[in-house]
Structures are given as structure tokens and as C-alpha cells.
JSON list of C-alpha atoms in Angstrom, two decimals:
[
{"chain": "A", "resi": 791, "resn": "MET", "atom": "CA", "xyz": [0.47, -65.63, -35.37]},
{"chain": "A", "resi": 792, "resn": "ILE", "atom": "CA", "xyz": [0.11, -62.85, -37.93]},
{"chain": "A", "resi": 793, "resn": "ARG", "atom": "CA", "xyz": [-3.63, -62.89, -37.40]},
{"chain": "A", "resi": 794, "resn": "MET", "atom": "CA", "xyz": [-3.16, -62.40, -33.61]},
{"chain": "A", "resi": 795, "resn": "ALA", "atom": "CA", "xyz": [-0.77, -59.52, -34.21]},
{"chain": "A", "resi": 796, "resn": "ARG", "atom": "CA", "xyz": [-3.32, -57.84, -36.54]},
{"chain": "A", "resi": 797, "resn": "MET", "atom": "CA", "xyz": [-6.03, -58.30, -33.92]},
{"chain": "A", "resi": 798, "resn": "ALA", "atom": "CA", "xyz": [-3.81, -56.72, -31.24]},
{"chain": "A", "resi": 799, "resn": "VAL", "atom": "CA", "xyz": [-3.04, -53.75, -33.50]},
{"chain": "A", "resi": 800, "resn": "THR", "atom": "CA", "xyz": [-6.73, -53.39, -34.38]},
{"chain": "A", "resi": 801, "resn": "ALA", "atom": "CA", "xyz": [-7.69, -53.52, -30.68]},
{"chain": "A", "resi": 802, "resn": "ARG", "atom": "CA", "xyz": [-5.11, -50.88, -29.80]},
{"chain": "A", "resi": 803, "resn": "ALA", "atom": "CA", "xyz": [-6.27, -48.70, -32.68]},
{"chain": "A", "resi": 804, "resn": "ALA", "atom": "CA", "xyz": [-9.88, -49.00, -31.51]},
{"chain": "A", "resi": 805, "resn": "ILE", "atom": "CA", "xyz": [-8.94, -48.03, -27.94]},
{"chain": "A", "resi": 806, "resn": "PHE", "atom": "CA", "xyz": [-6.84, -45.09, -29.17]},
{"chain": "A", "resi": 807, "resn": "SER", "atom": "CA", "xyz": [-9.66, -43.99, -31.49]},
{"chain": "A", "resi": 808, "resn": "ALA", "atom": "CA", "xyz": [-12.17, -44.13, -28.62]},
{"chain": "A", "resi": 809, "resn": "LEU", "atom": "CA", "xyz": [-9.88, -42.10, -26.39]},
{"chain": "A", "resi": 810, "resn": "LEU", "atom": "CA", "xyz": [-9.34, -39.47, -29.06]},
{"chain": "A", "resi": 811, "resn": "SER", "atom": "CA", "xyz": [-13.02, -39.20, -29.92]},
{"chain": "A", "resi": 812, "resn": "GLY", "atom": "CA", "xyz": [-13.86, -38.76, -26.24]},
{"chain": "A", "resi": 813, "resn": "PHE", "atom": "CA", "xyz": [-11.14, -36.16, -25.83]},
{"chain": "A", "resi": 814, "resn": "PHE", "atom": "CA", "xyz": [-12.18, -34.19, -28.88]},
{"chain": "A", "resi": 815, "resn": "SER", "atom": "CA", "xyz": [-15.94, -34.76, -28.60]},
{"chain": "A", "resi": 816, "resn": "GLY", "atom": "CA", "xyz": [-16.60, -31.12, -27.78]},
{"chain": "A", "resi": 817, "resn": "PRO", "atom": "CA", "xyz": [-15.67, -28.14, -29.88]},
{"chain": "A", "resi": 818, "resn": "LEU", "atom": "CA", "xyz": [-11.97, -27.40, -29.94]},
{"chain": "A", "resi": 819, "resn": "GLN", "atom": "CA", "xyz": [-11.09, -24.31, -27.92]},
{"chain": "A", "resi": 820, "resn": "ALA", "atom": "CA", "xyz": [-7.86, -22.45, -27.58]},
{"chain": "A", "resi": 821, "resn": "PRO", "atom": "CA", "xyz": [-6.39, -22.64, -24.09]},
{"chain": "A", "resi": 822, "resn": "ALA", "atom": "CA", "xyz": [-7.21, -19.71, -21.82]},
{"chain": "A", "resi": 823, "resn": "ALA", "atom": "CA", "xyz": [-4.78, -16.89, -22.41]},
{"chain": "A", "resi": 824, "resn": "GLU", "atom": "CA", "xyz": [-2.41, -16.05, -19.60]},
{"chain": "A", "resi": 825, "resn": "PRO", "atom": "CA", "xyz": [-2.79, -12.50, -18.31]},
{"chain": "A", "resi": 826, "resn": "SER", "atom": "CA", "xyz": [-0.29, -10.16, -19.91]},
{"chain": "A", "resi": 827, "resn": "MET", "atom": "CA", "xyz": [2.52, -8.76, -17.80]},
{"chain": "A", "resi": 828, "resn": "LYS", "atom": "CA", "xyz": [0.69, -5.42, -17.68]},
{"chain": "A", "resi": 829, "resn": "GLU", "atom": "CA", "xyz": [-2.49, -7.15, -16.46]},
{"chain": "A", "resi": 830, "resn": "GLN", "atom": "CA", "xyz": [-0.46, -8.99, -13.84]},
{"chain": "A", "resi": 831, "resn": "CYS", "atom": "CA", "xyz": [1.08, -5.71, -12.71]},
{"chain": "A", "resi": 832, "resn": "ASP", "atom": "CA", "xyz": [-2.32, -4.01, -12.62]},
{"chain": "A", "resi": 833, "resn": "MET", "atom": "CA", "xyz": [-3.61, -6.81, -10.38]},
{"chain": "A", "resi": 834, "resn": "ALA", "atom": "CA", "xyz": [-0.62, -6.23, -8.10]},
{"chain": "A", "resi": 835, "resn": "GLU", "atom": "CA", "xyz": [-1.50, -2.55, -7.54]},
{"chain": "A", "resi": 836, "resn": "GLY", "atom": "CA", "xyz": [-3.37, -3.54, -4.39]},
{"chain": "A", "resi": 837, "resn": "ARG", "atom": "CA", "xyz": [-0.24, -5.17, -3.01]},
{"chain": "A", "resi": 838, "resn": "TYR", "atom": "CA", "xyz": [1.84, -2.07, -3.63]},
{"chain": "A", "resi": 839, "resn": "GLU", "atom": "CA", "xyz": [-0.68, 0.34, -2.09]},
{"chain": "A", "resi": 840, "resn": "ARG", "atom": "CA", "xyz": [-1.24, -1.99, 0.87]},
{"chain": "A", "resi": 841, "resn": "GLY", "atom": "CA", "xyz": [2.54, -2.30, 1.27]},
{"chain": "A", "resi": 842, "resn": "LEU", "atom": "CA", "xyz": [3.08, 1.47, 1.23]},
{"chain": "A", "resi": 843, "resn": "ALA", "atom": "CA", "xyz": [0.39, 1.94, 3.89]},
{"chain": "A", "resi": 844, "resn": "ARG", "atom": "CA", "xyz": [1.95, -0.74, 6.12]},
{"chain": "A", "resi": 845, "resn": "LEU", "atom": "CA", "xyz": [5.45, 0.65, 5.56]},
{"chain": "A", "resi": 846, "resn": "ASP", "atom": "CA", "xyz": [4.31, 4.13, 6.59]},
{"chain": "A", "resi": 847, "resn": "ARG", "atom": "CA", "xyz": [2.46, 2.80, 9.65]},
{"chain": "A", "resi": 848, "resn": "ILE", "atom": "CA", "xyz": [5.61, 1.08, 10.90]},
{"chain": "A", "resi": 849, "resn": "THR", "atom": "CA", "xyz": [8.38, 3.45, 9.82]},
{"chain": "A", "resi": 850, "resn": "ARG", "atom": "CA", "xyz": [6.56, 6.81, 9.85]},
{"chain": "A", "resi": 851, "resn": "GLY", "atom": "CA", "xyz": [8.23, 7.98, 6.65]},
{"chain": "A", "resi": 852, "resn": "ALA", "atom": "CA", "xyz": [11.72, 6.52, 7.13]},
{"chain": "A", "resi": 853, "resn": "GLY", "atom": "CA", "xyz": [10.89, 3.55, 4.92]},
{"chain": "A", "resi": 854, "resn": "GLN", "atom": "CA", "xyz": [9.48, 5.78, 2.20]},
{"chain": "A", "resi": 855, "resn": "ALA", "atom": "CA", "xyz": [12.84, 7.58, 2.03]},
{"chain": "A", "resi": 856, "resn": "VAL", "atom": "CA", "xyz": [14.54, 4.21, 1.39]},
{"chain": "A", "resi": 857, "resn": "VAL", "atom": "CA", "xyz": [12.00, 3.39, -1.33]},
{"chain": "A", "resi": 858, "resn": "ASP", "atom": "CA", "xyz": [12.51, 6.82, -2.94]},
{"chain": "A", "resi": 859, "resn": "ARG", "atom": "CA", "xyz": [16.30, 6.32, -3.05]},
{"chain": "A", "resi": 860, "resn": "LEU", "atom": "CA", "xyz": [15.89, 2.85, -4.58]},
{"chain": "A", "resi": 861, "resn": "THR", "atom": "CA", "xyz": [13.40, 4.15, -7.14]},
{"chain": "A", "resi": 862, "resn": "ARG", "atom": "CA", "xyz": [16.01, 6.48, -8.63]},
{"chain": "A", "resi": 863, "resn": "THR", "atom": "CA", "xyz": [18.26, 3.55, -9.54]},
{"chain": "A", "resi": 864, "resn": "SER", "atom": "CA", "xyz": [15.92, 0.56, -9.73]},
{"chain": "A", "resi": 865, "resn": "PRO", "atom": "CA", "xyz": [12.18, 1.23, -9.72]},
{"chain": "A", "resi": 866, "resn": "ASP", "atom": "CA", "xyz": [11.52, -2.51, -10.02]},
{"chain": "A", "resi": 867, "resn": "LEU", "atom": "CA", "xyz": [13.53, -3.34, -6.89]},
{"chain": "A", "resi": 868, "resn": "ALA", "atom": "CA", "xyz": [11.82, -0.51, -5.01]},
{"chain": "A", "resi": 869, "resn": "ARG", "atom": "CA", "xyz": [8.45, -1.98, -5.98]},
{"chain": "A", "resi": 870, "resn": "TYR", "atom": "CA", "xyz": [9.47, -5.50, -4.90]},
{"chain": "A", "resi": 871, "resn": "VAL", "atom": "CA", "xyz": [10.68, -4.17, -1.53]},
{"chain": "A", "resi": 872, "resn": "VAL", "atom": "CA", "xyz": [7.22, -2.71, -0.92]},
{"chain": "A", "resi": 873, "resn": "GLU", "atom": "CA", "xyz": [5.01, -5.43, -2.43]},
{"chain": "A", "resi": 874, "resn": "TYR", "atom": "CA", "xyz": [6.39, -8.62, -0.96]},
{"chain": "A", "resi": 875, "resn": "PRO", "atom": "CA", "xyz": [7.59, -7.77, 2.55]},
{"chain": "A", "resi": 876, "resn": "TYR", "atom": "CA", "xyz": [5.05, -5.05, 3.36]},
{"chain": "A", "resi": 877, "resn": "GLY", "atom": "CA", "xyz": [2.18, -5.81, 0.97]},
{"chain": "A", "resi": 878, "resn": "ASP", "atom": "CA", "xyz": [2.18, -9.56, 1.64]},
{"chain": "A", "resi": 879, "resn": "VAL", "atom": "CA", "xyz": [4.23, -10.79, 4.62]},
{"chain": "A", "resi": 880, "resn": "PHE", "atom": "CA", "xyz": [3.88, -7.84, 7.01]},
{"chain": "A", "resi": 881, "resn": "CYS", "atom": "CA", "xyz": [0.10, -7.83, 6.40]},
{"chain": "A", "resi": 882, "resn": "ARG", "atom": "CA", "xyz": [-0.39, -11.43, 7.51]},
{"chain": "A", "resi": 883, "resn": "SER", "atom": "CA", "xyz": [-2.11, -12.23, 10.76]},
{"chain": "A", "resi": 884, "resn": "GLY", "atom": "CA", "xyz": [-0.47, -14.38, 13.43]},
{"chain": "A", "resi": 885, "resn": "LEU", "atom": "CA", "xyz": [2.10, -11.90, 14.70]},
{"chain": "A", "resi": 886, "resn": "SER", "atom": "CA", "xyz": [1.52, -8.42, 16.04]},
{"chain": "A", "resi": 887, "resn": "ASP", "atom": "CA", "xyz": [3.46, -5.46, 14.67]},
{"chain": "A", "resi": 888, "resn": "ARG", "atom": "CA", "xyz": [5.59, -5.54, 17.84]},
{"chain": "A", "resi": 889, "resn": "GLN", "atom": "CA", "xyz": [6.44, -9.22, 17.42]},
{"chain": "A", "resi": 890, "resn": "ARG", "atom": "CA", "xyz": [7.12, -8.89, 13.71]},
{"chain": "A", "resi": 891, "resn": "GLN", "atom": "CA", "xyz": [9.39, -5.85, 14.18]},
{"chain": "A", "resi": 892, "resn": "LEU", "atom": "CA", "xyz": [11.34, -7.47, 17.01]},
{"chain": "A", "resi": 893, "resn": "ALA", "atom": "CA", "xyz": [11.88, -10.58, 14.85]},
{"chain": "A", "resi": 894, "resn": "THR", "atom": "CA", "xyz": [12.97, -8.36, 11.95]},
{"chain": "A", "resi": 895, "resn": "VAL", "atom": "CA", "xyz": [15.43, -6.47, 14.15]},
{"chain": "A", "resi": 896, "resn": "ALA", "atom": "CA", "xyz": [16.88, -9.79, 15.37]},
{"chain": "A", "resi": 897, "resn": "ALA", "atom": "CA", "xyz": [17.25, -11.12, 11.82]},
{"chain": "A", "resi": 898, "resn": "LEU", "atom": "CA", "xyz": [18.91, -7.95, 10.51]},
{"chain": "A", "resi": 899, "resn": "ALA", "atom": "CA", "xyz": [21.25, -7.81, 13.50]},
{"chain": "A", "resi": 900, "resn": "ALA", "atom": "CA", "xyz": [22.20, -11.45, 12.92]},
{"chain": "A", "resi": 901, "resn": "LEU", "atom": "CA", "xyz": [23.12, -10.66, 9.30]},
{"chain": "A", "resi": 902, "resn": "GLY", "atom": "CA", "xyz": [25.74, -8.23, 10.60]},
{"chain": "A", "resi": 903, "resn": "TYR", "atom": "CA", "xyz": [25.96, -6.20, 7.39]},
{"chain": "A", "resi": 904, "resn": "ALA", "atom": "CA", "xyz": [22.55, -4.53, 7.01]},
{"chain": "A", "resi": 905, "resn": "ARG", "atom": "CA", "xyz": [23.00, -1.49, 9.23]},
{"chain": "A", "resi": 906, "resn": "PRO", "atom": "CA", "xyz": [20.80, 0.98, 7.28]},
{"chain": "A", "resi": 907, "resn": "GLU", "atom": "CA", "xyz": [17.95, -1.54, 7.17]},
{"chain": "A", "resi": 908, "resn": "LEU", "atom": "CA", "xyz": [18.52, -2.46, 10.82]},
{"chain": "A", "resi": 909, "resn": "GLN", "atom": "CA", "xyz": [18.27, 1.19, 11.86]},
{"chain": "A", "resi": 910, "resn": "VAL", "atom": "CA", "xyz": [15.03, 1.68, 9.90]},
{"chain": "A", "resi": 911, "resn": "HIS", "atom": "CA", "xyz": [13.55, -1.38, 11.62]},
{"chain": "A", "resi": 912, "resn": "ILE", "atom": "CA", "xyz": [14.76, -0.32, 15.08]},
{"chain": "A", "resi": 913, "resn": "HIS", "atom": "CA", "xyz": [12.90, 2.95, 14.51]},
{"chain": "A", "resi": 914, "resn": "GLY", "atom": "CA", "xyz": [9.91, 0.92, 13.32]},
{"chain": "A", "resi": 915, "resn": "ALA", "atom": "CA", "xyz": [10.07, -1.33, 16.37]},
{"chain": "A", "resi": 916, "resn": "LEU", "atom": "CA", "xyz": [10.07, 1.67, 18.70]},
{"chain": "A", "resi": 917, "resn": "ASN", "atom": "CA", "xyz": [7.17, 3.15, 16.72]},
{"chain": "A", "resi": 918, "resn": "VAL", "atom": "CA", "xyz": [4.99, 0.08, 17.31]},
{"chain": "A", "resi": 919, "resn": "GLY", "atom": "CA", "xyz": [5.70, -0.38, 21.01]},
{"chain": "A", "resi": 920, "resn": "VAL", "atom": "CA", "xyz": [8.94, -2.36, 21.34]},
{"chain": "A", "resi": 921, "resn": "THR", "atom": "CA", "xyz": [10.97, -0.88, 24.20]},
{"chain": "A", "resi": 922, "resn": "ARG", "atom": "CA", "xyz": [14.59, 0.19, 24.05]},
{"chain": "A", "resi": 923, "resn": "GLN", "atom": "CA", "xyz": [15.39, -2.44, 26.66]},
{"chain": "A", "resi": 924, "resn": "GLU", "atom": "CA", "xyz": [13.81, -5.15, 24.49]},
{"chain": "A", "resi": 925, "resn": "ILE", "atom": "CA", "xyz": [15.98, -4.04, 21.58]},
{"chain": "A", "resi": 926, "resn": "VAL", "atom": "CA", "xyz": [19.12, -4.13, 23.75]},
{"chain": "A", "resi": 927, "resn": "GLU", "atom": "CA", "xyz": [18.17, -7.60, 25.06]},
{"chain": "A", "resi": 928, "resn": "THR", "atom": "CA", "xyz": [17.61, -8.78, 21.49]},
{"chain": "A", "resi": 929, "resn": "MET", "atom": "CA", "xyz": [21.13, -7.63, 20.56]},
{"chain": "A", "resi": 930, "resn": "ILE", "atom": "CA", "xyz": [22.55, -9.48, 23.56]},
{"chain": "A", "resi": 931, "resn": "LEU", "atom": "CA", "xyz": [20.66, -12.60, 22.48]},
{"chain": "A", "resi": 932, "resn": "MET", "atom": "CA", "xyz": [22.19, -12.28, 19.02]},
{"chain": "A", "resi": 933, "resn": "SER", "atom": "CA", "xyz": [25.65, -12.74, 20.57]},
{"chain": "A", "resi": 934, "resn": "VAL", "atom": "CA", "xyz": [24.66, -16.37, 21.22]},
{"chain": "A", "resi": 935, "resn": "TYR", "atom": "CA", "xyz": [23.29, -17.14, 17.76]},
{"chain": "A", "resi": 936, "resn": "ALA", "atom": "CA", "xyz": [25.13, -14.74, 15.44]},
{"chain": "A", "resi": 937, "resn": "GLY", "atom": "CA", "xyz": [28.32, -13.99, 17.38]},
{"chain": "A", "resi": 938, "resn": "PHE", "atom": "CA", "xyz": [29.68, -11.03, 19.29]},
{"chain": "A", "resi": 939, "resn": "PRO", "atom": "CA", "xyz": [30.56, -8.96, 16.19]},
{"chain": "A", "resi": 940, "resn": "ALA", "atom": "CA", "xyz": [26.92, -9.06, 15.02]},
{"chain": "A", "resi": 941, "resn": "SER", "atom": "CA", "xyz": [25.70, -8.28, 18.54]},
{"chain": "A", "resi": 942, "resn": "ILE", "atom": "CA", "xyz": [28.05, -5.30, 18.88]},
{"chain": "A", "resi": 943, "resn": "HIS", "atom": "CA", "xyz": [27.12, -4.11, 15.38]},
{"chain": "A", "resi": 944, "resn": "GLY", "atom": "CA", "xyz": [23.45, -4.26, 16.46]},
{"chain": "A", "resi": 945, "resn": "ILE", "atom": "CA", "xyz": [24.10, -2.35, 19.69]},
{"chain": "A", "resi": 946, "resn": "ARG", "atom": "CA", "xyz": [25.89, 0.38, 17.74]},
{"chain": "A", "resi": 947, "resn": "ALA", "atom": "CA", "xyz": [22.95, 0.66, 15.34]},
{"chain": "A", "resi": 948, "resn": "ALA", "atom": "CA", "xyz": [20.58, 0.87, 18.32]},
{"chain": "A", "resi": 949, "resn": "GLU", "atom": "CA", "xyz": [22.73, 3.57, 19.97]},
{"chain": "A", "resi": 950, "resn": "THR", "atom": "CA", "xyz": [22.53, 5.62, 16.76]},
{"chain": "A", "resi": 951, "resn": "VAL", "atom": "CA", "xyz": [18.74, 5.26, 16.57]},
{"chain": "A", "resi": 952, "resn": "PHE", "atom": "CA", "xyz": [18.27, 6.09, 20.27]},
{"chain": "A", "resi": 953, "resn": "ALA", "atom": "CA", "xyz": [20.43, 9.22, 19.87]},
{"chain": "A", "resi": 954, "resn": "GLU", "atom": "CA", "xyz": [18.53, 10.31, 16.74]},
{"chain": "A", "resi": 955, "resn": "ARG", "atom": "CA", "xyz": [15.19, 9.90, 18.49]},
{"chain": "A", "resi": 956, "resn": "ASP", "atom": "CA", "xyz": [16.39, 11.73, 21.60]},
{"chain": "A", "resi": 957, "resn": "ALA", "atom": "CA", "xyz": [17.77, 14.61, 19.51]},
{"chain": "A", "resi": 958, "resn": "ALA", "atom": "CA", "xyz": [14.50, 14.89, 17.57]},
{"chain": "A", "resi": 959, "resn": "SER", "atom": "CA", "xyz": [12.38, 14.38, 20.71]},
{"chain": "A", "resi": 960, "resn": "THR", "atom": "CA", "xyz": [10.63, 11.49, 18.94]},
{"chain": "A", "resi": 961, "resn": "PRO", "atom": "CA", "xyz": [8.62, 9.59, 21.55]},
{"chain": "A", "resi": 962, "resn": "ASP", "atom": "CA", "xyz": [8.79, 5.82, 21.57]},
{"chain": "A", "resi": 963, "resn": "ALA", "atom": "CA", "xyz": [5.35, 4.21, 21.28]},
{"chain": "A", "resi": 964, "resn": "HIS", "atom": "CA", "xyz": [5.57, 2.64, 24.73]},
{"chain": "A", "resi": 965, "resn": "THR", "atom": "CA", "xyz": [5.64, 6.00, 26.51]},
{"chain": "A", "resi": 966, "resn": "PRO", "atom": "CA", "xyz": [2.32, 6.71, 28.27]},
{"chain": "A", "resi": 967, "resn": "ASP", "atom": "CA", "xyz": [1.42, 9.63, 26.00]},
{"chain": "A", "resi": 968, "resn": "ALA", "atom": "CA", "xyz": [2.16, 7.75, 22.78]},
{"chain": "A", "resi": 969, "resn": "HIS", "atom": "CA", "xyz": [1.14, 4.15, 23.53]},
{"chain": "A", "resi": 970, "resn": "THR", "atom": "CA", "xyz": [-1.65, 2.58, 21.59]},
{"chain": "A", "resi": 971, "resn": "PRO", "atom": "CA", "xyz": [-2.37, -1.09, 22.23]},
{"chain": "A", "resi": 972, "resn": "ASP", "atom": "CA", "xyz": [-1.29, -3.46, 19.51]},
{"chain": "A", "resi": 973, "resn": "THR", "atom": "CA", "xyz": [-4.42, -5.17, 18.21]},
{"chain": "A", "resi": 974, "resn": "ASP", "atom": "CA", "xyz": [-3.11, -6.89, 15.08]},
{"chain": "A", "resi": 975, "resn": "THR", "atom": "CA", "xyz": [-3.81, -10.37, 16.39]},
{"chain": "A", "resi": 976, "resn": "PRO", "atom": "CA", "xyz": [-6.83, -11.68, 18.24]},
{"chain": "A", "resi": 977, "resn": "ASP", "atom": "CA", "xyz": [-4.64, -13.29, 20.90]},
{"chain": "A", "resi": 978, "resn": "THR", "atom": "CA", "xyz": [-2.94, -10.03, 21.88]},
{"chain": "A", "resi": 979, "resn": "ASP", "atom": "CA", "xyz": [-3.14, -9.43, 25.60]},
{"chain": "A", "resi": 980, "resn": "PRO", "atom": "CA", "xyz": [-4.57, -5.90, 26.02]},
{"chain": "A", "resi": 981, "resn": "SER", "atom": "CA", "xyz": [-2.78, -5.55, 29.36]},
{"chain": "A", "resi": 982, "resn": "ASP", "atom": "CA", "xyz": [0.61, -6.12, 27.68]},
{"chain": "A", "resi": 983, "resn": "THR", "atom": "CA", "xyz": [2.26, -2.71, 27.51]},
{"chain": "A", "resi": 984, "resn": "GLY", "atom": "CA", "xyz": [5.42, -4.06, 25.93]},
{"chain": "A", "resi": 985, "resn": "THR", "atom": "CA", "xyz": [7.40, -3.61, 29.14]},
{"chain": "A", "resi": 986, "resn": "PRO", "atom": "CA", "xyz": [9.25, -6.75, 30.21]},
{"chain": "A", "resi": 987, "resn": "THR", "atom": "CA", "xyz": [8.36, -8.03, 33.64]},
{"chain": "A", "resi": 988, "resn": "PRO", "atom": "CA", "xyz": [11.18, -8.71, 36.11]},
{"chain": "A", "resi": 989, "resn": "GLU", "atom": "CA", "xyz": [11.91, -12.39, 36.69]}
]
């Protein structure tokens, strides 16, 4: 019995030794070093620049004012607000700027407490071809899914934006002199002017 136990231990030792020699057969190398935080941030510069360009395209400066205000108190948060939403998500294909802005307006209206952000995105939606009527219809739709208070809050934000644009004579992108077709996605219908068709 003792002899069998010694044989089992010897067999296990031989297997373990073979595994170790195979594992360490090459020269020992230190694991690859992780990039430093500075290197990681340097790699992210493209995201930030891309995000700023997308933010400006959609908001025509209104978003930059928000980023500037945030930068005074929290530069890191200001950077995150640009990099992730605008540098990553808003740059994805699959949705046009119009579709993405209308979805963003709906989401912010449904929250019911993000009026400054909602107003920036209503401006952005109008800048990329969403019509005022589509924004109003979106707020009405939010009454079903987010409740009447959120819907009314959204309508009030839209009224403020419409009044600001009218006072500044800022044309909405869907007007004939300001419309440029949305070509962010390959499946965009070039004949779609953003105007809803009557049912």
C-alpha cells in the first residue's frame, strides 16, 4: 500500500514537473505593461476632438457653452460629456442625426427633470432637420409613456426653444433655404424632407 502511494506521488510529481517545464521552457518575460493613465488619455484625444466636432455640428455652439460651464467646476465631467455621447455614441452609424436627436429629445422629455439638456437637444433637433411639429408630436407621445407632467414639461421646453429661435430669426433646418439632406446612414431616403405625411 505504501509503495502504491509513493508511485502515485511520483507520478503526480512527474506530471507537475512536465507541466512546469513546458510552461517555463522559454525565457521568462515580464507581462506587458499596461498603458499609463496619461497614455490612455492621449489615446482618447481623438474621441474628444471627434466629440467636439459632432457636438458643434448638432448644437451650433449651444453645446459648447454647456461644456464650458461644466469645465469651470469639473473638467473631467465636461470631458466625459463630450467623449462618450458625442465622440462615441453619436458618431455611430445606424441612425441619422435626425433620428438620433428625436430619440434624445424623447428620452430627455421622459426624464422630466432635464430641462436645460432638453432645450439644447430641441435646438439640435431643429438644426438637423426635425420639424417643430415632430417635436410637439414627440411630447404628446411622451404623455403615454412618461405621464402628462413630463409631456407638459417637454412642451414648455419646446415653447421656450421655438420662441428663442423666432426672436433670433434662427431658421430651422427643414426650411427650404436651410435644408440639407441627412446622409448619415446609407438607408436614408433622399426624398425624405423630415415633414410628416398626412395619414
